[in-house]
Each structure stands twice: as structure tokens, then as C-alpha cells.
XYZ file of C-alpha atoms in Angstrom:
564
model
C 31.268 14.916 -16.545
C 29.135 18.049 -16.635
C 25.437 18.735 -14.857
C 23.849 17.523 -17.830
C 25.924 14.623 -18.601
C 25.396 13.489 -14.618
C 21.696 14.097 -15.037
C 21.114 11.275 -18.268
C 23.623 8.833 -16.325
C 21.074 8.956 -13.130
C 17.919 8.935 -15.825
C 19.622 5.908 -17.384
C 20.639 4.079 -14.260
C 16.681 4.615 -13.186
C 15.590 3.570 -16.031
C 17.285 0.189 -15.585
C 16.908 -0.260 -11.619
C 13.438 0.872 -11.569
C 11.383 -2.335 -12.939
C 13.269 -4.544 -10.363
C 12.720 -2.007 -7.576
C 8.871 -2.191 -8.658
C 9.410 -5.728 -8.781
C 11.086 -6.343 -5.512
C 8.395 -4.000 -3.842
C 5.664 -5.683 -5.541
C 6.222 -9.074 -4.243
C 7.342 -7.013 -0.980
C 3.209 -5.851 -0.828
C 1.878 -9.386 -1.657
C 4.586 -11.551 0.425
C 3.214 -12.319 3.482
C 6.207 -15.177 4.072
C 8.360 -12.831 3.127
C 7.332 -9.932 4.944
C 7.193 -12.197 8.425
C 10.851 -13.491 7.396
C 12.804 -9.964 6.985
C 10.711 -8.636 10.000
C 11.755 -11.585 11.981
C 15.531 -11.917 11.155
C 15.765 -7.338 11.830
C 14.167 -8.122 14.766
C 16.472 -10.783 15.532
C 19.664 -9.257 14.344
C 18.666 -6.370 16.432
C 18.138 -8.283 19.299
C 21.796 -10.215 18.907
C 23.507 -7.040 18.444
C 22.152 -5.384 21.827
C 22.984 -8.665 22.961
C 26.931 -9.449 21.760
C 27.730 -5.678 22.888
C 26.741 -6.546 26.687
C 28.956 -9.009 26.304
C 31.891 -7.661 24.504
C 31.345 -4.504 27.014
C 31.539 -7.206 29.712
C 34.821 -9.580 28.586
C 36.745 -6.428 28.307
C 35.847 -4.884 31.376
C 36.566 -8.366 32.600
C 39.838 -8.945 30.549
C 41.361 -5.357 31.591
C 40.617 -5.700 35.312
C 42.307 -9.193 35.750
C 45.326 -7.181 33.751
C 45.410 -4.637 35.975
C 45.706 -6.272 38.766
C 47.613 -8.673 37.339
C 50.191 -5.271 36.220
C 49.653 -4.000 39.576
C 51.006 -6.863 41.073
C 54.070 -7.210 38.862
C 54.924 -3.713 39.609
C 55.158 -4.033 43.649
C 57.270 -7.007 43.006
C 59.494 -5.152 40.816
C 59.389 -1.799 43.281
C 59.735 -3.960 46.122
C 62.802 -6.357 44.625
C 64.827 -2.474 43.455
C 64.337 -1.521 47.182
C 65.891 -4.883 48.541
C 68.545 -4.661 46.603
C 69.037 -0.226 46.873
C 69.006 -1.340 50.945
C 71.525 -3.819 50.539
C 73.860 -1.652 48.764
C 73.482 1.043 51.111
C 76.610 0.197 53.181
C 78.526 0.545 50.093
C 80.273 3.542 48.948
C 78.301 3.830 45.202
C 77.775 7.233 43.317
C 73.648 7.942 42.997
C 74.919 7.101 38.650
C 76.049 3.685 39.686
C 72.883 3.114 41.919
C 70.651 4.311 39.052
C 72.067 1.930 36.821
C 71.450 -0.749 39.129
C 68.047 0.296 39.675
C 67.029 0.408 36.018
C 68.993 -2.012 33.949
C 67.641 -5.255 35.833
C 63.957 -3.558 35.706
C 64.894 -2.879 31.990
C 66.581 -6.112 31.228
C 63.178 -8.284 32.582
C 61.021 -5.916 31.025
C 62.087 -6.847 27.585
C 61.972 -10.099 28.460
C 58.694 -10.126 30.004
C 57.438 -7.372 27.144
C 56.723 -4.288 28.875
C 58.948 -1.426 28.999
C 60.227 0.665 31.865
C 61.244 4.774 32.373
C 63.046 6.135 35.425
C 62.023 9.997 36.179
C 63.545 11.912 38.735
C 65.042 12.840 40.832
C 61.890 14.401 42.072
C 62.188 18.388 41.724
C 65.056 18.549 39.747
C 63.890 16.344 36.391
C 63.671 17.433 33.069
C 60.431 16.645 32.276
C 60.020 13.721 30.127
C 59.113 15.419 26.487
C 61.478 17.118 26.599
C 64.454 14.655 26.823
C 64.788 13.653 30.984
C 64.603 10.235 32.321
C 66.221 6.629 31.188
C 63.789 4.474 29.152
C 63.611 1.347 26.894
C 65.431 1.478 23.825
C 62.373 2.534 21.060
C 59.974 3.990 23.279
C 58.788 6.941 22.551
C 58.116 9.524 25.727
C 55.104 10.332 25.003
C 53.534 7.238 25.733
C 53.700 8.687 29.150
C 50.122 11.253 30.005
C 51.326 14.181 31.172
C 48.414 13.696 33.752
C 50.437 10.728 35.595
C 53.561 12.896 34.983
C 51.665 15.490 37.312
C 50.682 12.830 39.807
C 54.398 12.470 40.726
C 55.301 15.913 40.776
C 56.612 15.825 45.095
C 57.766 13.306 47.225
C 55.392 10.421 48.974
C 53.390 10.108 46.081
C 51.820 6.683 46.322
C 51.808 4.499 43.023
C 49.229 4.963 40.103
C 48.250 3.603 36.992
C 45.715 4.987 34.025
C 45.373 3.679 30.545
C 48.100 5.122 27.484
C 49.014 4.712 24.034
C 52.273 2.795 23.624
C 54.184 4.470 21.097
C 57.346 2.468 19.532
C 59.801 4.075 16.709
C 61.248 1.110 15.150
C 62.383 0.909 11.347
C 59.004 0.961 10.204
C 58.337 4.347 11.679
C 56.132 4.983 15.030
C 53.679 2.335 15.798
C 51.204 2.330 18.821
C 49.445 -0.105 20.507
C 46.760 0.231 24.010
C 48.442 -0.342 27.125
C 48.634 0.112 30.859
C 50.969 2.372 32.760
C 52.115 2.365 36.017
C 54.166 4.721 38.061
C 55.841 3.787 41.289
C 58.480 6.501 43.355
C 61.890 4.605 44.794
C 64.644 6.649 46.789
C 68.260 6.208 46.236
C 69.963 5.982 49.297
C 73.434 7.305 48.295
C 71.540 10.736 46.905
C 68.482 10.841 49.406
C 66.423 11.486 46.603
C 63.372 10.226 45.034
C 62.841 8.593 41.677
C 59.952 7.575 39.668
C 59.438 4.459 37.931
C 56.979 4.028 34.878
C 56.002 0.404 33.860
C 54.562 0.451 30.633
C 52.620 -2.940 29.811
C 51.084 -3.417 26.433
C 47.233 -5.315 26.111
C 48.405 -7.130 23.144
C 47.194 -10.145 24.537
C 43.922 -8.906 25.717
C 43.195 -6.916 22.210
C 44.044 -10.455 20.196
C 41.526 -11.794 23.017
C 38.930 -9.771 22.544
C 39.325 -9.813 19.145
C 38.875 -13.511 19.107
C 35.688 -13.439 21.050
C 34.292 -10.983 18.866
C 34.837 -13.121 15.277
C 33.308 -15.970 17.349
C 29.952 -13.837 18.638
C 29.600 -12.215 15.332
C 30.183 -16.037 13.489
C 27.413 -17.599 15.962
C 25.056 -14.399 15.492
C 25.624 -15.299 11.785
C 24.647 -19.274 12.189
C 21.988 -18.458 14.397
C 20.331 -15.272 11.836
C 20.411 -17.926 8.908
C 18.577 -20.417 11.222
C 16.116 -17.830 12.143
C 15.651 -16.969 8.738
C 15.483 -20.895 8.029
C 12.716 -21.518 11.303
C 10.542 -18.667 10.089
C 10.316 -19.546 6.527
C 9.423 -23.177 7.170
C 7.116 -22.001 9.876
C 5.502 -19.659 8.057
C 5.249 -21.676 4.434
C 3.049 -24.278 7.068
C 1.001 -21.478 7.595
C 1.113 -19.862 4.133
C 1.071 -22.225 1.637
C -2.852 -23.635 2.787
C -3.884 -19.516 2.188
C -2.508 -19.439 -1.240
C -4.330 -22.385 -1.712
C -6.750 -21.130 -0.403
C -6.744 -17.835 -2.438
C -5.940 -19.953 -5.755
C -9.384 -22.459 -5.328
C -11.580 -18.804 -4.377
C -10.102 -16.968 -7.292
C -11.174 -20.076 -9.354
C -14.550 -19.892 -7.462
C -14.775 -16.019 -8.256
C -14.285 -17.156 -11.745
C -17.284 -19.803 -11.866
C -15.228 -22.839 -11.469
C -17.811 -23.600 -8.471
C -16.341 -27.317 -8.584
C -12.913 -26.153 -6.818
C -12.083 -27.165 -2.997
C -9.101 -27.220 -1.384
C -7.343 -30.792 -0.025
C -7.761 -31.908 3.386
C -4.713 -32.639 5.080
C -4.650 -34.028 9.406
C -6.713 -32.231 11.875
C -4.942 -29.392 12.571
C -6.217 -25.871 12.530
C -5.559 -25.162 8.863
C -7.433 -28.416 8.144
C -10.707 -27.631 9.955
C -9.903 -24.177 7.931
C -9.914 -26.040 4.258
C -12.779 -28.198 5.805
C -14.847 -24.872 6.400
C -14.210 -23.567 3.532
C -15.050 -26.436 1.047
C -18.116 -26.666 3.317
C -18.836 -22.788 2.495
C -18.115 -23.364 -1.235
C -20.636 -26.250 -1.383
C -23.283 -23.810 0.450
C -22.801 -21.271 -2.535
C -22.447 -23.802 -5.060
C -25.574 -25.191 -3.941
C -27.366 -21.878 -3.150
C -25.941 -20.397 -6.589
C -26.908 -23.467 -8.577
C -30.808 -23.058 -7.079
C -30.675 -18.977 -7.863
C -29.356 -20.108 -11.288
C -32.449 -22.362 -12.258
C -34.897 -19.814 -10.377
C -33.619 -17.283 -12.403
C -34.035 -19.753 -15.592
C -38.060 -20.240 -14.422
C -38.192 -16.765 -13.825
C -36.533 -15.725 -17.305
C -38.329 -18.551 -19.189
C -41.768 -17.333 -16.985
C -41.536 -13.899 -18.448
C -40.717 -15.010 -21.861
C -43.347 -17.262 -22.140
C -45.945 -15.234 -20.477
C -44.950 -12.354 -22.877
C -45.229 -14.553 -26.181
C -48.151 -16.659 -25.020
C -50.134 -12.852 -24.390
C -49.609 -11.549 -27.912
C -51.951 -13.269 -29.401
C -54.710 -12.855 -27.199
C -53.273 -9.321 -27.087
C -53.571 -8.991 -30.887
C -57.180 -10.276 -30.683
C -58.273 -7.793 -28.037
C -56.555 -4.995 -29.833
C -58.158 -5.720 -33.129
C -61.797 -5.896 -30.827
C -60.013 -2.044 -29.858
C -59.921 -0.880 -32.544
C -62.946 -1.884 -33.915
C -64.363 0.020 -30.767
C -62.223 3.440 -30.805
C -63.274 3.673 -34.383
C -66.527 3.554 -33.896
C -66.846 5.512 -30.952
C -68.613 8.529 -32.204
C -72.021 6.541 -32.907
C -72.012 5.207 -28.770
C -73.177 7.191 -26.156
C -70.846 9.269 -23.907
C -69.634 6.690 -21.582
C -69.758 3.931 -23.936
C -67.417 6.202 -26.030
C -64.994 7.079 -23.369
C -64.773 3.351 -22.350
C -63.693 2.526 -26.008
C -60.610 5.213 -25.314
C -59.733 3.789 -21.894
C -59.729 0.400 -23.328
C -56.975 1.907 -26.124
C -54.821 4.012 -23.825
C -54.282 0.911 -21.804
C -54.170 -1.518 -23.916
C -51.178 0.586 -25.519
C -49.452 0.534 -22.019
C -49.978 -2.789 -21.731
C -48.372 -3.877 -25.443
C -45.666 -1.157 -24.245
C -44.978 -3.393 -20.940
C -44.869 -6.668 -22.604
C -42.524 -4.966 -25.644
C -40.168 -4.574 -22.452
C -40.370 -7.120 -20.912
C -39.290 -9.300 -23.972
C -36.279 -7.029 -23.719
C -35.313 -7.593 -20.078
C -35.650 -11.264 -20.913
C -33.213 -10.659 -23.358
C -30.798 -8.793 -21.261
C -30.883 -11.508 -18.930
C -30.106 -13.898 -21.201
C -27.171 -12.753 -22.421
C -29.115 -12.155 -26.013
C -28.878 -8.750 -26.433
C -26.522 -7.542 -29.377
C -25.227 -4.403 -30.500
C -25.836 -3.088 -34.091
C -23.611 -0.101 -34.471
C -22.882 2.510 -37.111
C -21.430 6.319 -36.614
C -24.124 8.918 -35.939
C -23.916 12.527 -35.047
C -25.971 12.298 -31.596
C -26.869 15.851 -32.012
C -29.392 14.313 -34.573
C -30.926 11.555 -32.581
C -31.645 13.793 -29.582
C -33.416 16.134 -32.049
C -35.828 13.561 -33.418
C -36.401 12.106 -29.384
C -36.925 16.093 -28.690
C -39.104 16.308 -31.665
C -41.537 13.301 -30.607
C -41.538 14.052 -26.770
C -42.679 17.671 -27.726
C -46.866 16.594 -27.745
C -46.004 15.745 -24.047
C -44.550 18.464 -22.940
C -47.012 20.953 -24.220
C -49.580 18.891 -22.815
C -47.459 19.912 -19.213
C -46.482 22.874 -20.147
C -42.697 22.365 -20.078
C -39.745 23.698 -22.386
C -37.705 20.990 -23.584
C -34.161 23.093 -24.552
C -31.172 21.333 -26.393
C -27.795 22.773 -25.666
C -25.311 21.341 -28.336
C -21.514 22.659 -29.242
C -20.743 23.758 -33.402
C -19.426 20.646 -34.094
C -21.172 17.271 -34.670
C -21.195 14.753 -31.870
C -20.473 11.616 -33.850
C -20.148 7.966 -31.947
C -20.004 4.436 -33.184
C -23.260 3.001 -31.207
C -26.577 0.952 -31.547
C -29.210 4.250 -32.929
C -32.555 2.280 -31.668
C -30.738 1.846 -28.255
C -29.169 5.396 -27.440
C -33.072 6.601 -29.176
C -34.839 4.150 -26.460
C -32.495 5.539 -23.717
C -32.833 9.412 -24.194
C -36.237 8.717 -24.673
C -36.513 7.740 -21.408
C -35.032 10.069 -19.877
C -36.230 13.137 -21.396
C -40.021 11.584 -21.257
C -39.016 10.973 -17.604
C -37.461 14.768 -16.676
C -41.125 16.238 -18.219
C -42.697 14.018 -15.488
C -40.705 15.707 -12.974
C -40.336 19.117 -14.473
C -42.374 21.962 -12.449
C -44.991 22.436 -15.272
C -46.080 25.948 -13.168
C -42.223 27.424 -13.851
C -41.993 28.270 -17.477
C -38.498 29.378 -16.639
C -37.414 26.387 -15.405
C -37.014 24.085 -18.628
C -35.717 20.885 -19.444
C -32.329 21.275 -20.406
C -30.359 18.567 -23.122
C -26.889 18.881 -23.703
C -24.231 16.742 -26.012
C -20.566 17.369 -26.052
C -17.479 15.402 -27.246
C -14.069 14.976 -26.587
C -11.358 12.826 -28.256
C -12.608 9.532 -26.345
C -16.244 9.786 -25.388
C -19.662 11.248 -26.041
C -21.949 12.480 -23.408
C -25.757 13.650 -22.581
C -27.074 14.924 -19.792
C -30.730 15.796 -18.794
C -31.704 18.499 -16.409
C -34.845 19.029 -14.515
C -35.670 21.410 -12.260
C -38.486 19.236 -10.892
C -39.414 17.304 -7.130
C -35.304 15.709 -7.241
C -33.999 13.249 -5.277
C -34.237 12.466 -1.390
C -31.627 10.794 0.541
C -31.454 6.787 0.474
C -33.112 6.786 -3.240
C -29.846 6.683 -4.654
C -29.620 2.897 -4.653
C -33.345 2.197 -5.924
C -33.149 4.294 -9.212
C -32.704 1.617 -11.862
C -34.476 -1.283 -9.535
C -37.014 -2.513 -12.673
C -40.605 -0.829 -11.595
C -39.351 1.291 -8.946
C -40.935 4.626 -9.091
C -39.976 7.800 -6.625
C -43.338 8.538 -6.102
C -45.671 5.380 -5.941
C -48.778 8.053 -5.925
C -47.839 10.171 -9.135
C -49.475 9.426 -12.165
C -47.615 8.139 -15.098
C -48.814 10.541 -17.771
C -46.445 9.390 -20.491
C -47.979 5.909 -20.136
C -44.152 4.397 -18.791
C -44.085 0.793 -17.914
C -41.266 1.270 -15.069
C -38.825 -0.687 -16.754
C -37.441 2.352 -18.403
C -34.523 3.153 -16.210
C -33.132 -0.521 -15.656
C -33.443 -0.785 -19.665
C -31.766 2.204 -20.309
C -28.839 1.195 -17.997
C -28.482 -2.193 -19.290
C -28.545 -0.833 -22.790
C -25.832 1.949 -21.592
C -23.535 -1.156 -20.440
C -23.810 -2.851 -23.569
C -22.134 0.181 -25.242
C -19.285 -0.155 -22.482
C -20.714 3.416 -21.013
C -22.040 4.897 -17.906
C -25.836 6.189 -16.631
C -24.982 8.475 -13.666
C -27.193 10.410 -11.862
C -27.681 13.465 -9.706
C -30.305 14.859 -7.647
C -31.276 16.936 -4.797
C -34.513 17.401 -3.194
C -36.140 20.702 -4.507
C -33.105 21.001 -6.623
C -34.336 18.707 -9.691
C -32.302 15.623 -11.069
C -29.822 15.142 -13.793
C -28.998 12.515 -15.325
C -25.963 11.898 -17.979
C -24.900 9.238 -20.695
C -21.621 8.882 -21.552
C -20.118 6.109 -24.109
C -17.222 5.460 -26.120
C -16.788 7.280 -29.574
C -15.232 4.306 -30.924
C -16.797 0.513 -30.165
C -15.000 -1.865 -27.718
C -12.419 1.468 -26.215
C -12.854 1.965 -22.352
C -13.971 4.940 -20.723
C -11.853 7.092 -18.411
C -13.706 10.107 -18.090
C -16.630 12.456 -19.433
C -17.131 15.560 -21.605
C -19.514 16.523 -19.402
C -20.021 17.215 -15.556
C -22.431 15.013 -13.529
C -23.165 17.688 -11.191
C -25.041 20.569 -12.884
C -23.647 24.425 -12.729
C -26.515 25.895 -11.122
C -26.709 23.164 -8.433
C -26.211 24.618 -4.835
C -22.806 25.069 -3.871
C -23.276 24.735 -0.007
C -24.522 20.975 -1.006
C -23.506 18.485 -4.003
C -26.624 16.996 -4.239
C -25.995 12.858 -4.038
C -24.155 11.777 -6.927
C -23.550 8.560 -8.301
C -20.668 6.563 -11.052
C -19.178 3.849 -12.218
C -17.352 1.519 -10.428
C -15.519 -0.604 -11.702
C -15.743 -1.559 -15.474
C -18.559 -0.274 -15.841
C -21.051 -0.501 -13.777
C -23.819 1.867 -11.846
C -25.497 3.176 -9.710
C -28.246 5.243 -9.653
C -30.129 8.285 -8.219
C -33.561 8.326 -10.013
């Protein structure tokens, strides 16, 4: 299997693992139980682990002390039998071979019965050392089994007798074998030579290994049982304590979704219970307070609709009596005449508010429908340019439109988008600085594959910190003392953002004080698709770069908030 071979194998064995890895992290993040149960049992397994080693560490320290002694023992017994019986033969004329052979073959003959194995070294200063052929041993042991350290020990006469730890190595038919063991070296002097021998006793831990090995199966089989009852405690503990919150979460999602109606059951006295108590206790309190904010809003709707119907025709008599009065103003005397064209202007404004108003009222309830049909933008900001221009020679601004070659084309409601860069262009020759003719109000349209955008720049008075959140509030105005020279009602903004919603787009805003404001529309080429981003940037070019000005988006799907 080549690089590239290896390389679609891994892709493809991702490409399977990979939705239950998201998976298994997934209900890893929203898990609490779960979560509480793994940290609990790692916690645990870490804890029986430190544990069982102290004590494993402990039986075998335990186990190979009581063998040593237990060896140690064995071995002056043995030492202490060969010199009873060397003394006793003494008187006897025996050859130092024969006495040897006495010496070893008893010490031999037990040890096989007994299971440890036995080497005679010597005689002291004239051996061969052991590797490399001296010295009588067990049948099958191999000489190395004997360090070369202890070897060293014994190298002179009146060496007293010392053990260390070895590897016991056997050749048998099934080839070398080793096992841990103990060896211990003991010197005995033949009296027919005068010289001095040394014994090895070589004692395997068989027992103690099978010993140790049975303690160990039996901690790690308990530290087993007792994870899996962890594991079991925690998760029955914890679903007490979990189950009421996802109850708990379940009745406020249902809440969140205007079930108001929802509680959650009441089970003993416990603290969960006087939790579910609170809580249905809290969800009455909103139902309740919800309920009343619902039918204020009703008598506040039905207030403004009624108020605005019930004024028309009183409105249309007064305006006819206005009419009547403007046209016939030339024959009255000067302030008669300029009476007849205050009554007009505000009579306008005040047919202008109530036109609005009958629109919020339809926002609010839920009346408000789109009428859409594909229109190249670039043509509906030209006519709102076109109509707006009386007013801004009046203030001596420049209105400039900035559009791209192509058309800007969108599905969307024409009155509404009309109504909505009305607004705002009426509103940046407001704030424009009528005493900078370079300083012009600037439109601009571009496109991309998903959305549409305007945005309209002023160069004007701008924002000041903390106005940010009071843009679109319905008759808030930045300046309470500035005259509203385009005769606005100050429902402008709030319409213009609800009718930017009902497209599924975005009013944003910028501004800076000193710097001017802009503000930008962006909405969906198509009807119904979603917005992800903008053709254009919220944050104009020539803004200052030591200071982004306070800008505002959409959060969520969609909403706003504003900077005006």
C-alpha cells in the first residue's frame, strides 16, 4: 500500500468514525450524568490503583522477608548439621574427596526433596571459579544463577554467610528456564584438608510469586466489583438529581415556546421539590404578568387603531376647511394668510403621523404582509433621490448615488424598501452639515450572489455613546431641540426596521460623534433565503481608523439594533 493508497484508507476510515465521534462528544457536552459518572469512576479507578500498589508493594515486601528468614534459617540448620557430622568424622582417616561427598550429597539429596538446590565452591583460593566449570552443584542448574557479586563476597577465609536475590536458571529438556529466587552462601572447613569451602543454597519464590499472584487477581477482581458499583452509586445518585433538571429544562423550553400552561410535578419535600415548587410558582408569575402585558398591549393596539380611524373623519373635515383656507389665502391679510399655511403644513404632519401609526398597529398585529416582485434597486433609490432633492436644496446638501454597472435586482415589497430609504436619506439631510458643500450625502447599492445592500452616509452631528440602543425606540429623536424640517413623525426608524425584518434583512447602523452616521440595508435577493453576510461594509472607508465608531448587527435571526 503506497502514500496515496494509505492516505484514502485514513479519509475513508474518518469518514465513517467521525459522525459517532461527533456523536459521542455531543452527548459528552450536554451529559451532565454522564460527565459526573466517567469523572467519578477515573477518579475512583485512580484512587484504587494508588491504593492496590501500596498493598501489593507491601505483601511482597512482607512475603519475601518471612522467606528470607525463613531461608536463612534453613541454611544454619543445614551448615550447622554438615559441621556435626565433618566433626564427627574427624577421627577417621577419610580423603578431603570422601569428606566432600559427604558434605554435599546429603545437602543435595534434601535439597531436591525440599526444592532448592545446592553448589559447593572451594576450596577457598584454589577454586575454579564457578562459570567457568569449578564447584559440585544440582543436576540442571545452571552456574550462573550464582552473582558474581556473592561469588566475590567469599573470595578469603572467615567470610560470614550472605544472601542477595538471583535468577534461578534450570536447563532441562525444554531448554533454560528461570524463575526469582533467593541465594545463600555459607563457608564450611573440611577437617581432613584444613581448608575452607563454600556452600550456595539456592531457594526458588515459586510459592511466593503464585502468592502474590493470587492476591493480585483478587485486588484487581474487587477494584473491578467495586468500579462497577461506583459507576452504579453515581448514576442513580446523580439521575435523582438530574432527571427533575431535564424536567425542568423540558417544561421551560415548552414555556419559551408559549405553552405558558406547563409546570413541573411535585414530588416529597425534598430540595428538588421546593425547586419544582419555585419554579411553577415563577411560571405562574410570568404567566400571569405575560397574560396582563398581553391584553395591555391589545388596549394599547386597539387604542391606537381606533383613535387613528375614529380621527380621519374629523381629519378629512378639517382638511377640506384647509383647503378651502390655503386657497384662498391671497385675498386675507398677512397673518391671516400665513395662519392658513401653518394650519396646512401641520395638518399634513399630522395625516402623516396617523398614516403611521395605522402601520405600527399593523406591525403589531401580526398584519403586515409582503407583496414582492424583482426590481433593480438602483431604480427605486433614484426616484427616493429624485423626490428628496426639493429638501436638500432647501439645506443646501448634495445627495450623491454611488451604484456598480450592473443592476441591483431583489425579490422585495417596492412601497416598503421606497418607505425605508426614504427615511433614511430624508433623515441623513437632517443631519448633513448644510455649511460643507463637500461633505455630501453619499447612497450606495451593491450585490452579491445572496443579498442586496444600501447604505447612507452623512457627514453630519453622528452618534454619541449610549444612543446606540435608543435608535429605532418609536419617537425617539437624538436631538429633542432640532427642528424636524422634513415634517417626520418619529416613527420613521422603528417602521423602517420592522419593514426591514419582514424582508428577513438587517438595518445596521454606525456613527461617531463629529464623524456623521451610516446606516445600511441589506436583504435577501431571493424571498424566504437567510442572510449570512453583506455586499457592503457597515463601517464607512473614510471613518477614523484610531476609532470604529459604535457599530451595531444582527443577532440572531434577524434582529437589530440600532445607532440612530
Amino acid at each position: 500500500m503506497d502514500g496515496s493508497d494509505l492516505s484514502r484508507w485514513l479519509r475513508s476510515l474518518w469518514a465513517r468514525v467521525a459522525p459517532e465521534v461527533r456523536r459521542a462528544l455531543t452527548f459528552w457536552r450536554r451529559s451532565i450524568q454522564a460527565r459526573v459518572v466517567v469523572s467519578t469512576v477515573v477518579l475512583s479507578a485512580l484512587t484504587v490503583s494508588a491504593v492496590g500498589w501500596i498493598l501489593l508493594q507491601q505483601t511482597q515486601r512482607g512475603l519475601l522477608e518471612h522467606r528470607v528468614d525463613v531461608v536463612l534459617g534453613e541454611v544454619d540448620a543445614e551448615v550447622s548439621d554438615a559441621n556435626g557430622r565433618l566433626a564427627a568424622a574427624s577421627g577417621t582417616e577419610v580423603n578431603a574427596s570422601r569428606q566432600q561427598r559427604d558434605l554435599v550429597d546429603p545437602i543435595i539429596d534434601r535439597g531436591l526433596s525440599r526444592g532448592y538446590s545446592v553448589v559447593l565452591a572451594g576450596p577457598e583460593g584454589e577454586d575454579v571459579p564457578l562459570r567457568e566449570g569449578g564447584g559440585e552443584y544440582t543436576s540442571g542448574l545452571d552456574l550462573v544463577s550464582v552473582p558474581e557479586s556473592l561469588e566475590a563476597h567469599f573470595d578469603g577465609l572467615g567470610r560470614s554467610t550472605a544472601w542477595t536475590y538471583t535468577k534461578i536458571v534450570q536447563n532441562g529438556p525444554d531448554g533454560r528456564q528461570s524463575r526469582a529466587g533467593i541465594i545463600v552462601g555459607a563457608q564450611v572447613p573440611l577437617p581432613s584438608d584444613g581448608k575452607t569451602y563454600t556452600l550456595y543454597f539456592l531457594f526458588p519464590l515459586t510459592e511466593e510469586e503464585e502468592t502474590l499472584d493470587l492476591v493480585t487477581r483478587a485486588l484487581l477482581t474487587a477494584a473491578g466489583l467495586l468500579l462497577v458499583l461506583v459507576a452504579g452509586l453515581t448514576w442513580l445518585v446523580t439521575r435523582q438529581v438530574v432527571t427533575p433538571i431535564r424536567m425542568a429544562r423540558r417544561v421551560a423550553e415548552r414555556l419559551a415556546a408559549g405553552r405558558l400552561q406547563e409546570r413541573l410535578q411535585v414530588r416529597g419535600e425534598d430540595d428538588i421539590a421546593r425547586l419544582a415548587y419555585s419554579f411553577n410558582q415563577m411560571a405562574t408569575n410570568l404567566q400571569r404578568q405575560i397574560r396582563q402585558l398581553e391584553e395591555l398591549s391589545w388596549v394599547q393596539r386597539r387604542f391606537v387603531s381606533d383613535v387613528s380611524h375614529e380621527l380621519r373623519t374629523p381629519l378629512t373635515t378639517v382638511r377640506m376647511a384647509s383647503d378651502v383656507l390655503h386657497d384662498a389665502r391671497d385675498g386675507f391679510d398677512p397673518t391671516t394668510a400665513r395662519s392658513a399655511e401653518l394650519l396646512q403644513a401641520e395638518l399634513d404632519r399630522f395625516e402623516n403621523l396617523l398614516v403611521d401609526l395605522l402601520e405600527i398597529s399593523r406591525f403589531d398585529a401580526g398584519a403586515a404582509r409582503l407583496a414582492t416582485e424583482d426590481v433593480n434597486l438602483v431604480e427605486v433609490v433614484e426616484r427616493v433621490v429624485t423626490a428628496a432633492q426639493p429638501l436638500a436644496d432647501q439645506r443646501g446638501v448634495r445627495v450623491v448615488i454611488e451604484q456598480p454597472d450592473d443592476e441591483v435586482r431583489a425579490e422585495v415589497d417596492v412601497r416598503r424598501i421606497e418607505r425605508i430609504v426614504r427615511n433614511l436619506v430624508t433623515n441623513a439631510i437632517d443631519h448633513a452639515q448644510a455649511d460643507d458643500p463637500t461633505e455630501a450625502v453619499i447612497v450606495r447599492l451593491a450585490s452579491d450572489s445572496e443579498a442586496a445592500g444600501i447604505t447612507v452616509r452623512d457627514h453630519g452631528v453622528g452618534l454619541a455613546p449610549g444612543e446606540a440602543a435608543m435608535v429605532f425606540n418609536r419617537f425617539w429623536r437624538s436631538d429633542p431641540a432640532r427642528a424636524r424640517t422634513s415634517g417626520g413623525t418619529g416613527l420613521g426608524l422603528a417602521i423602517a426596521q420592522e419593514d426591514a425584518h419582514l424582508h428577513g434583512g438587517w438595518l445596521q447602523a454606525w456613527g461617531r460623534t463629529g464623524q456623521g452616521a451610516q446606516f445600511r440595508l441589506t436583504v435577501p435577493r431571493h424571498a424566504g433565503a437567510t442572510l449570512r453576510n453583506s455586499p457592503l461594509s457597515l463601517v464607512p472607508e473614510d471613518a477614523s481608523s484610531t476609532d470604529a465608531g459604535v457599530v451595531t448587527g444582527p443577532v440572531a435571526v434577524p434582529t437589530q439594533e440600532g445607532t440612530r
